[in-house]
Amino acid sequence: DPTTGDGSAPSTSNPRPPPHTLSYPDVKQHNARQTPFQLPTQIASYSHDEHHAQRFDNSAMRYYVDPPLGARLDYGYDRWIRKPDERGRLDGLLNAIREVKKDATKAGAVPDNGVVSWRGIMTKILTAPYEERDGWDLNIMCVNGTLYFEEHLTDRRLQEKNDMAPRQRQQTYYGYAFESYCTSDAPARQQQPGVPSGWGGDVNTNVQWCSVVRTKLGDTRIVIGGEVDCVRGRYTGRTDTFVELKTSMAIRGQNDEARFEKKLLKFYFQSFLLGVPEIVVGFRTPSGVITTTQTFKTIEIPRQVRGKAGAWNPLICLEWGDKFLKTVKDVVQTTADSANASRNVWRATFVPGTGVTVRLLDQTEVDEVVNMEDRIGFLPRSYWSSETLGV
Ligand code: A3P
Ligand code: MG
Ligand code: MG
């Protein structure tokens, strides 16, 4: 009886298959194929309040305003209310999906047999061909034909994130302070007394406004959730006025320029995947003073980097992403232990310069994923039950 399940993994009576390996694409190849990518359409939006409680409204949405040049990004650092780093659970996104499915007029918006994940994970997958430094691990489940991807963070990795070095923590804050200078509760900023010109309010990273979109890469439908920094002018209910905010060190020479062009790969896919058409980059000094801002149209970025020192080809990323998703589907189908298939957890491990392996986890590893929470694998038990039993 599946309802009495305790998150336990597949029976060990079947020998587990060997890991499947997907080797790295050659990023120097020039003949990447065109892999279709459907324009993302929004199916839901939601907010997290100052205590990180989830609300199915746009209360956390902000409007874009021009930041003042010379803005100091160290302002308010000691008042930063920090959202604790947690395991990369999908809970907020799954709650939003359930809300959509509850609404009879929108239920069809959530595709069957697709992939559900955060935008950050899809960005890591697609940019892997050009990633030389940081590997990643994903946990993967397949329930009722839908694949779920969460980032696998070990206790040690979580500890490292929460114990960030002071210097790095300061630099992370600069990004959020820039968001404060660039956003307002209303389409035009009202200057508050007693704060620097253009300051939009103290930083509380619990507060988030998120969009859930549906799209399609190759033959795979994907539901992606991600935080949206602000909208320009007005909110249309679509992604067409979304704005992504970024900070980067001011460019002083050719090496800096090439470094920035490489960084644009991540800026590009992060925004492209959610249908965000505009990226505003604030260039700063090492000590966090904004010197200039530059606006990029997301779709024009690939052409802007073509032929440059830090060039990249988005077609290689899309082709790789398509291959990755197909491989995962194949592996999950061929290694699914049918009686327990919806409780199985797979692990995809990416090693830069090598490629990805996908393997079925054993009981001890699944227990580590469950982490003594009320879950089946990494999915909340209530969500898993509603998907498998329709309750
Ligand atoms: P910058 O991107 O301007 O550095 P996002 O840009 O995705 O909206 O994220 C807002 C800010 O959160 C970032 O601003 C950065 O400060 C911080 N941030 C996001 N992802 C991070 C990561 N993986 N590690 C450290 N800081 C991160
Ligand atoms: Mg953001
Ligand atoms: Mg941003």
Short mmCIF file of C-alpha atoms and ligand atoms in Angstrom, two decimals:
data_model
loop_
_atom_site.label_atom_id
_atom_site.label_comp_id
_atom_site.label_asym_id
_atom_site.label_seq_id
_atom_site.Cartn_x
_atom_site.Cartn_y
_atom_site.Cartn_z
CA ASP A 1 0.00 0.00 0.00
CA PRO A 2 1.74 3.14 -1.16
CA THR A 3 0.01 5.33 1.45
CA THR A 4 1.95 3.65 4.23
CA GLY A 5 5.22 4.40 2.48
CA ASP A 6 7.95 5.91 4.60
CA GLY A 7 10.10 7.32 1.87
CA SER A 8 11.86 4.02 1.63
CA ALA A 9 13.63 3.25 -1.55
CA PRO A 10 13.26 0.50 -4.02
CA SER A 11 13.61 -3.04 -2.87
CA THR A 12 17.16 -4.26 -3.07
CA SER A 13 16.12 -7.59 -4.59
CA ASN A 14 16.84 -6.30 -8.09
CA PRO A 15 20.53 -5.69 -8.73
CA ARG A 16 21.06 -2.00 -9.41
CA PRO A 17 22.20 -1.16 -12.92
CA PRO A 18 25.56 0.48 -13.55
CA PRO A 19 25.63 4.26 -13.87
CA HIS A 20 24.95 5.73 -17.26
CA THR A 21 27.57 8.19 -18.51
CA LEU A 22 27.00 11.09 -20.87
CA SER A 23 30.27 12.49 -22.10
CA TYR A 24 31.06 16.13 -22.51
CA PRO A 25 30.34 17.88 -25.78
CA ASP A 26 33.21 19.47 -27.63
CA VAL A 27 32.60 23.20 -27.19
CA LYS A 28 34.95 23.97 -30.04
CA GLN A 29 32.71 22.27 -32.57
CA HIS A 30 31.10 24.79 -34.90
CA ASN A 31 28.32 22.65 -36.29
CA ALA A 32 25.91 22.61 -33.37
CA ARG A 33 22.43 21.69 -34.51
CA GLN A 34 19.40 23.92 -34.02
CA THR A 35 17.47 22.61 -31.04
CA PRO A 36 14.03 24.20 -30.81
CA PHE A 37 13.29 26.15 -27.65
CA GLN A 38 9.74 27.37 -27.18
CA LEU A 39 9.14 30.91 -25.95
CA PRO A 40 8.35 30.58 -22.22
CA THR A 41 4.81 31.48 -21.15
CA GLN A 42 3.92 32.29 -17.57
CA ILE A 43 1.44 29.97 -15.86
CA ALA A 44 1.66 31.37 -12.31
CA SER A 45 3.39 33.94 -10.13
CA TYR A 46 3.72 34.06 -6.35
CA SER A 47 5.47 35.87 -3.51
CA HIS A 48 7.37 35.17 -0.33
CA ASP A 49 6.87 37.71 2.48
CA GLU A 50 9.44 39.04 4.96
CA HIS A 51 9.22 35.79 6.93
CA HIS A 52 9.48 33.77 3.71
CA ALA A 53 5.84 32.65 3.98
CA GLN A 54 4.45 31.87 0.52
CA ARG A 55 1.52 33.85 -0.86
CA PHE A 56 -0.19 33.26 -4.18
CA ASP A 57 -0.20 36.93 -5.13
CA ASN A 58 2.15 39.64 -6.46
CA SER A 59 2.72 41.42 -3.15
CA ALA A 60 6.52 41.09 -3.46
CA MET A 61 6.65 42.40 -7.03
CA ARG A 62 8.86 45.49 -7.51
CA TYR A 63 9.11 48.09 -10.27
CA TYR A 64 12.35 49.04 -12.00
CA VAL A 65 13.75 52.53 -11.37
CA ASP A 66 17.13 53.87 -12.55
CA PRO A 67 19.77 53.58 -9.81
CA PRO A 68 21.80 56.71 -9.00
CA LEU A 69 25.36 56.61 -10.31
CA GLY A 70 27.78 56.57 -7.42
CA ALA A 71 25.37 54.45 -5.38
CA ARG A 72 27.19 52.76 -2.50
CA LEU A 73 26.40 49.06 -2.31
CA ASP A 74 27.77 48.66 1.20
CA TYR A 75 24.91 50.75 2.61
CA GLY A 76 22.71 48.84 5.08
CA TYR A 77 24.92 45.74 5.21
CA ASP A 78 24.58 45.44 9.01
CA ARG A 79 20.76 45.46 8.69
CA TRP A 80 20.59 42.70 6.04
CA ILE A 81 17.98 40.11 7.05
CA ARG A 82 19.34 36.98 5.52
CA LYS A 83 17.29 34.05 4.28
CA PRO A 84 19.06 30.97 5.62
CA ASP A 85 20.55 28.72 2.94
CA GLU A 86 18.52 25.56 2.71
CA ARG A 87 18.50 22.40 0.69
CA GLY A 88 17.29 23.16 -2.81
CA ARG A 89 13.80 21.75 -2.27
CA LEU A 90 11.10 22.29 -4.90
CA ASP A 91 8.34 22.91 -2.33
CA GLY A 92 7.46 26.51 -3.28
CA LEU A 93 7.28 25.62 -6.97
CA LEU A 94 5.20 22.49 -6.28
CA ASN A 95 2.75 24.52 -4.16
CA ALA A 96 2.35 26.92 -7.09
CA ILE A 97 1.76 24.02 -9.49
CA ARG A 98 -0.94 22.63 -7.22
CA GLU A 99 -2.62 26.05 -7.12
CA VAL A 100 -2.69 26.12 -10.91
CA LYS A 101 -4.12 22.59 -11.08
CA LYS A 102 -6.86 23.52 -8.56
CA ASP A 103 -8.11 26.19 -10.95
CA ALA A 104 -10.26 24.40 -13.53
CA THR A 105 -9.71 27.18 -16.08
CA LYS A 106 -5.93 26.79 -15.90
CA ALA A 107 -5.42 23.12 -15.10
CA GLY A 108 -4.32 22.32 -18.66
CA ALA A 109 -1.45 24.80 -18.33
CA VAL A 110 0.68 22.27 -16.44
CA PRO A 111 1.94 19.77 -18.97
CA ASP A 112 2.02 16.02 -18.35
CA ASN A 113 5.24 14.08 -18.88
CA GLY A 114 7.49 17.11 -18.59
CA VAL A 115 10.33 18.25 -16.35
CA VAL A 116 9.76 20.41 -13.25
CA SER A 117 12.65 22.37 -11.78
CA TRP A 118 14.07 25.70 -10.67
CA ARG A 119 15.53 28.06 -13.23
CA GLY A 120 18.92 27.93 -11.46
CA ILE A 121 19.17 24.19 -12.04
CA MET A 122 18.18 24.43 -15.69
CA THR A 123 20.83 27.16 -16.09
CA LYS A 124 23.48 24.88 -14.58
CA ILE A 125 22.47 22.05 -16.90
CA LEU A 126 22.50 24.17 -20.06
CA THR A 127 25.77 26.01 -19.31
CA ALA A 128 27.66 22.83 -18.35
CA PRO A 129 29.49 22.59 -21.74
CA TYR A 130 31.36 25.79 -20.85
CA GLU A 131 31.75 25.19 -17.11
CA GLU A 132 35.39 24.63 -16.17
CA ARG A 133 35.25 24.90 -12.39
CA ASP A 134 32.05 24.04 -10.54
CA GLY A 135 30.50 20.57 -10.65
CA TRP A 136 26.97 19.81 -9.46
CA ASP A 137 24.76 17.01 -8.23
CA LEU A 138 21.03 16.67 -8.88
CA ASN A 139 18.45 14.41 -7.30
CA ILE A 140 15.89 13.20 -9.80
CA MET A 141 12.50 11.54 -9.36
CA CYS A 142 9.86 10.48 -11.86
CA VAL A 143 6.28 10.56 -10.58
CA ASN A 144 3.26 9.99 -12.78
CA GLY A 145 5.35 10.60 -15.91
CA THR A 146 6.80 13.92 -14.72
CA LEU A 147 10.50 14.32 -13.91
CA TYR A 148 11.53 16.43 -10.91
CA PHE A 149 15.06 17.82 -10.49
CA GLU A 150 16.38 19.26 -7.22
CA GLU A 151 19.95 20.27 -6.50
CA HIS A 152 21.62 17.81 -4.13
CA LEU A 153 23.34 19.70 -1.36
CA THR A 154 25.20 17.71 1.24
CA ASP A 155 25.18 18.87 4.89
CA ARG A 156 28.79 19.88 4.43
CA ARG A 157 28.06 21.99 1.35
CA LEU A 158 25.13 23.66 3.16
CA GLN A 159 27.35 24.42 6.12
CA GLU A 160 29.91 25.98 3.76
CA LYS A 161 27.23 28.17 2.18
CA ASN A 162 25.94 29.35 5.56
CA ASP A 163 29.46 30.01 6.86
CA MET A 164 30.46 32.15 3.89
CA ALA A 165 33.71 34.10 4.35
CA PRO A 166 33.07 37.76 5.39
CA ARG A 167 34.58 39.12 2.18
CA GLN A 168 32.42 36.91 -0.01
CA ARG A 169 29.34 37.68 2.09
CA GLN A 170 29.97 41.39 1.57
CA GLN A 171 30.18 40.91 -2.19
CA THR A 172 26.99 38.87 -2.21
CA TYR A 173 25.32 41.74 -0.36
CA TYR A 174 26.39 44.16 -3.11
CA GLY A 175 24.07 42.28 -5.50
CA TYR A 176 21.10 42.70 -3.18
CA ALA A 177 21.91 46.34 -2.42
CA PHE A 178 21.90 46.99 -6.17
CA GLU A 179 18.41 45.45 -6.31
CA SER A 180 17.33 47.90 -3.61
CA TYR A 181 18.63 50.92 -5.56
CA CYS A 182 16.98 49.67 -8.78
CA THR A 183 13.51 48.85 -7.47
CA SER A 184 10.50 50.44 -5.85
CA ASP A 185 7.02 49.45 -4.62
CA ALA A 186 5.55 51.90 -7.14
CA PRO A 187 6.45 52.60 -10.80
CA ALA A 188 8.23 55.82 -9.70
CA ARG A 189 10.42 56.04 -6.64
CA GLN A 190 9.55 58.22 -3.68
CA GLN A 191 12.72 59.32 -1.92
CA GLN A 192 12.68 58.42 1.77
CA PRO A 193 14.19 60.83 4.29
CA GLY A 194 17.39 59.87 6.08
CA VAL A 195 18.63 57.31 3.55
CA PRO A 196 21.02 57.63 0.58
CA SER A 197 19.53 58.96 -2.65
CA GLY A 198 17.69 56.20 -4.50
CA TRP A 199 17.78 53.62 -1.69
CA GLY A 200 14.75 51.36 -2.08
CA GLY A 201 14.63 49.95 1.44
CA ASP A 202 16.71 47.62 3.61
CA VAL A 203 17.50 44.20 2.25
CA ASN A 204 15.50 41.19 3.43
CA THR A 205 16.31 38.24 1.21
CA ASN A 206 13.30 36.32 2.53
CA VAL A 207 11.19 38.52 0.26
CA GLN A 208 10.93 37.11 -3.26
CA TRP A 209 8.67 37.42 -6.26
CA CYS A 210 8.64 34.34 -8.46
CA SER A 211 7.32 33.36 -11.86
CA VAL A 212 6.46 29.88 -13.08
CA VAL A 213 6.67 29.40 -16.82
CA ARG A 214 6.16 26.55 -19.23
CA THR A 215 8.40 26.01 -22.20
CA LYS A 216 9.82 23.21 -24.33
CA LEU A 217 13.37 22.19 -25.22
CA GLY A 218 13.51 19.78 -28.16
CA ASP A 219 10.68 17.33 -27.40
CA THR A 220 10.70 17.90 -23.64
CA ARG A 221 8.16 20.17 -21.98
CA ILE A 222 9.58 21.99 -18.97
CA VAL A 223 7.97 23.87 -16.08
CA ILE A 224 10.46 26.32 -14.60
CA GLY A 225 10.20 28.44 -11.46
CA GLY A 226 12.48 31.37 -10.73
CA GLU A 227 12.79 34.66 -8.89
CA VAL A 228 12.12 37.80 -10.92
CA ASP A 229 13.91 40.96 -9.77
CA CYS A 230 11.39 43.53 -11.07
CA VAL A 231 9.15 44.68 -13.93
CA ARG A 232 9.63 47.73 -16.12
CA GLY A 233 6.67 50.12 -16.22
CA ARG A 234 3.80 47.74 -15.56
CA TYR A 235 3.02 44.10 -14.92
CA THR A 236 1.23 42.51 -17.85
CA GLY A 237 0.72 39.03 -16.40
CA ARG A 238 3.30 37.86 -18.92
CA THR A 239 7.10 37.85 -18.87
CA ASP A 240 7.49 40.68 -21.41
CA THR A 241 8.24 43.45 -18.87
CA PHE A 242 10.45 41.38 -16.56
CA VAL A 243 13.88 42.80 -15.74
CA GLU A 244 16.88 40.89 -14.37
CA LEU A 245 19.39 42.89 -12.29
CA LYS A 246 23.07 42.00 -12.10
CA THR A 247 26.23 43.54 -10.73
CA SER A 248 29.70 43.04 -12.13
CA MET A 249 33.14 44.54 -11.64
CA ALA A 250 33.84 47.53 -13.89
CA ILE A 251 35.75 46.49 -17.04
CA ARG A 252 39.25 47.98 -17.27
CA GLY A 253 41.07 45.92 -19.85
CA GLN A 254 40.91 43.07 -22.34
CA ASN A 255 41.11 40.36 -19.69
CA ASP A 256 38.19 41.90 -17.78
CA GLU A 257 36.26 42.14 -21.01
CA ALA A 258 36.73 38.46 -21.85
CA ARG A 259 35.80 37.53 -18.28
CA PHE A 260 32.60 39.54 -18.56
CA GLU A 261 31.73 37.96 -21.92
CA LYS A 262 32.03 34.53 -20.30
CA LYS A 263 29.81 35.69 -17.45
CA LEU A 264 27.19 36.79 -19.99
CA LEU A 265 26.62 33.10 -20.79
CA LYS A 266 25.10 32.59 -17.35
CA PHE A 267 23.25 35.92 -17.41
CA TYR A 268 21.85 34.95 -20.80
CA PHE A 269 20.53 31.49 -19.95
CA GLN A 270 19.25 32.54 -16.53
CA SER A 271 17.03 35.13 -18.21
CA PHE A 272 16.31 33.25 -21.46
CA LEU A 273 14.88 30.25 -19.59
CA LEU A 274 12.29 32.36 -17.78
CA GLY A 275 11.52 34.58 -20.77
CA VAL A 276 13.09 37.68 -19.17
CA PRO A 277 13.76 40.08 -22.07
CA GLU A 278 16.02 42.63 -20.34
CA ILE A 279 19.09 42.53 -18.10
CA VAL A 280 20.38 45.67 -16.36
CA VAL A 281 24.01 45.32 -15.28
CA GLY A 282 25.46 47.67 -12.67
CA PHE A 283 29.23 47.94 -13.00
CA ARG A 284 30.94 48.60 -9.68
CA THR A 285 34.31 49.33 -8.16
CA PRO A 286 35.97 46.69 -5.95
CA SER A 287 34.64 48.55 -2.90
CA GLY A 288 31.06 48.54 -4.19
CA VAL A 289 30.38 51.90 -5.83
CA ILE A 290 28.24 51.84 -9.00
CA THR A 291 30.09 53.55 -11.86
CA THR A 292 27.88 52.79 -14.88
CA THR A 293 24.88 50.72 -15.83
CA GLN A 294 24.24 48.96 -19.09
CA THR A 295 21.06 47.42 -20.40
CA PHE A 296 21.18 44.22 -22.45
CA LYS A 297 18.38 42.76 -24.52
CA THR A 298 18.58 39.07 -23.63
CA ILE A 299 18.05 37.76 -27.16
CA GLU A 300 20.81 39.97 -28.55
CA ILE A 301 23.53 38.74 -26.19
CA PRO A 302 24.66 35.70 -28.24
CA ARG A 303 25.30 37.96 -31.24
CA GLN A 304 27.13 40.48 -29.07
CA VAL A 305 29.67 37.91 -27.83
CA ARG A 306 30.17 36.18 -31.19
CA GLY A 307 33.79 36.36 -32.33
CA LYS A 308 34.95 37.90 -29.04
CA ALA A 309 37.67 36.53 -26.74
CA GLY A 310 35.11 35.15 -24.28
CA ALA A 311 32.72 33.89 -26.97
CA TRP A 312 30.27 31.01 -26.60
CA ASN A 313 27.57 29.45 -28.74
CA PRO A 314 24.13 28.98 -27.16
CA LEU A 315 23.26 26.27 -29.71
CA ILE A 316 25.86 23.99 -28.12
CA CYS A 317 24.17 24.49 -24.76
CA LEU A 318 20.67 23.79 -26.10
CA GLU A 319 21.82 20.68 -27.96
CA TRP A 320 23.58 19.43 -24.84
CA GLY A 321 20.54 20.22 -22.65
CA ASP A 322 18.28 18.28 -25.00
CA LYS A 323 20.69 15.32 -24.94
CA PHE A 324 20.90 15.47 -21.15
CA LEU A 325 17.11 15.44 -20.70
CA LYS A 326 16.73 12.56 -23.19
CA THR A 327 19.42 10.58 -21.39
CA VAL A 328 17.77 11.10 -18.02
CA LYS A 329 14.42 9.97 -19.44
CA ASP A 330 16.02 6.85 -20.93
CA VAL A 331 17.88 5.96 -17.74
CA VAL A 332 14.84 6.50 -15.53
CA GLN A 333 12.68 4.36 -17.81
CA THR A 334 15.12 1.49 -18.12
CA THR A 335 16.12 1.32 -14.46
CA ALA A 336 12.69 1.96 -12.92
CA ASP A 337 11.72 -0.81 -10.53
CA SER A 338 8.05 -0.82 -11.48
CA ALA A 339 6.51 -1.49 -8.06
CA ASN A 340 8.47 1.36 -6.52
CA ALA A 341 9.18 3.48 -9.57
CA SER A 342 7.66 6.65 -8.14
CA ARG A 343 9.82 6.33 -5.00
CA ASN A 344 13.09 5.89 -6.84
CA VAL A 345 15.66 8.66 -6.63
CA TRP A 346 18.42 9.05 -9.23
CA ARG A 347 21.54 11.15 -8.92
CA ALA A 348 23.03 13.07 -11.85
CA THR A 349 26.61 14.14 -11.18
CA PHE A 350 28.37 16.64 -13.41
CA VAL A 351 32.17 16.80 -13.40
CA PRO A 352 33.64 19.68 -15.45
CA GLY A 353 35.78 18.45 -18.32
CA THR A 354 34.37 14.94 -18.05
CA GLY A 355 30.59 14.83 -18.30
CA VAL A 356 27.54 13.60 -16.44
CA THR A 357 26.74 10.27 -14.85
CA VAL A 358 23.22 9.21 -13.87
CA ARG A 359 22.67 6.41 -11.38
CA LEU A 360 19.94 4.98 -9.14
CA LEU A 361 20.48 5.71 -5.43
CA ASP A 362 20.48 2.98 -2.81
CA GLN A 363 18.44 3.02 0.41
CA THR A 364 21.09 4.76 2.54
CA GLU A 365 21.50 7.52 -0.05
CA VAL A 366 17.73 8.00 -0.33
CA ASP A 367 17.51 8.30 3.47
CA GLU A 368 20.06 11.09 3.25
CA VAL A 369 17.92 12.87 0.65
CA VAL A 370 14.75 12.49 2.80
CA ASN A 371 16.76 13.94 5.73
CA MET A 372 14.18 12.70 8.28
CA GLU A 373 11.55 15.04 6.81
CA ASP A 374 8.00 14.03 5.88
CA ARG A 375 8.91 13.21 2.29
CA ILE A 376 9.02 10.50 -0.32
CA GLY A 377 12.50 11.01 -1.74
CA PHE A 378 12.74 14.80 -1.93
CA LEU A 379 9.05 15.44 -2.66
CA PRO A 380 6.70 16.47 0.16
CA ARG A 381 4.60 13.40 1.03
CA SER A 382 1.34 15.31 0.42
CA TYR A 383 2.45 16.36 -3.07
CA TRP A 384 3.69 12.87 -3.91
CA SER A 385 0.39 11.35 -2.71
CA SER A 386 -1.73 13.73 -4.72
CA GLU A 387 0.28 12.94 -7.86
CA THR A 388 0.33 9.16 -7.41
CA LEU A 389 -3.10 8.61 -5.88
CA GLY A 390 -4.97 11.72 -6.93
CA VAL A 391 -5.76 12.70 -3.31
P1 A3P B 1 24.58 39.67 -8.57
O1 A3P B 1 24.10 38.70 -9.60
O2 A3P B 1 24.38 41.07 -8.95
O3 A3P B 1 25.97 39.38 -8.10
P2 A3P B 1 20.25 37.20 -9.08
O4 A3P B 1 21.21 38.04 -9.83
O5 A3P B 1 20.19 35.80 -9.56
O6 A3P B 1 18.93 37.89 -9.05
O7 A3P B 1 20.75 37.11 -7.58
C1 A3P B 1 20.82 38.28 -6.79
C2 A3P B 1 22.08 38.28 -5.98
O8 A3P B 1 22.14 37.14 -5.15
C3 A3P B 1 23.34 38.23 -6.79
O9 A3P B 1 23.63 39.49 -7.27
C4 A3P B 1 24.34 37.72 -5.77
O10 A3P B 1 24.76 38.75 -4.92
C5 A3P B 1 23.50 36.75 -4.98
N1 A3P B 1 23.67 35.41 -5.51
C6 A3P B 1 22.92 34.79 -6.42
N2 A3P B 1 23.37 33.55 -6.68
C7 A3P B 1 24.47 33.39 -5.92
C8 A3P B 1 25.40 32.33 -5.72
N3 A3P B 1 25.29 31.17 -6.38
N4 A3P B 1 26.39 32.53 -4.84
C9 A3P B 1 26.50 33.69 -4.17
N5 A3P B 1 25.66 34.71 -4.32
C10 A3P B 1 24.65 34.58 -5.17
MG MG B 2 17.09 37.64 -8.57
MG MG B 3 19.50 39.56 -10.29
#
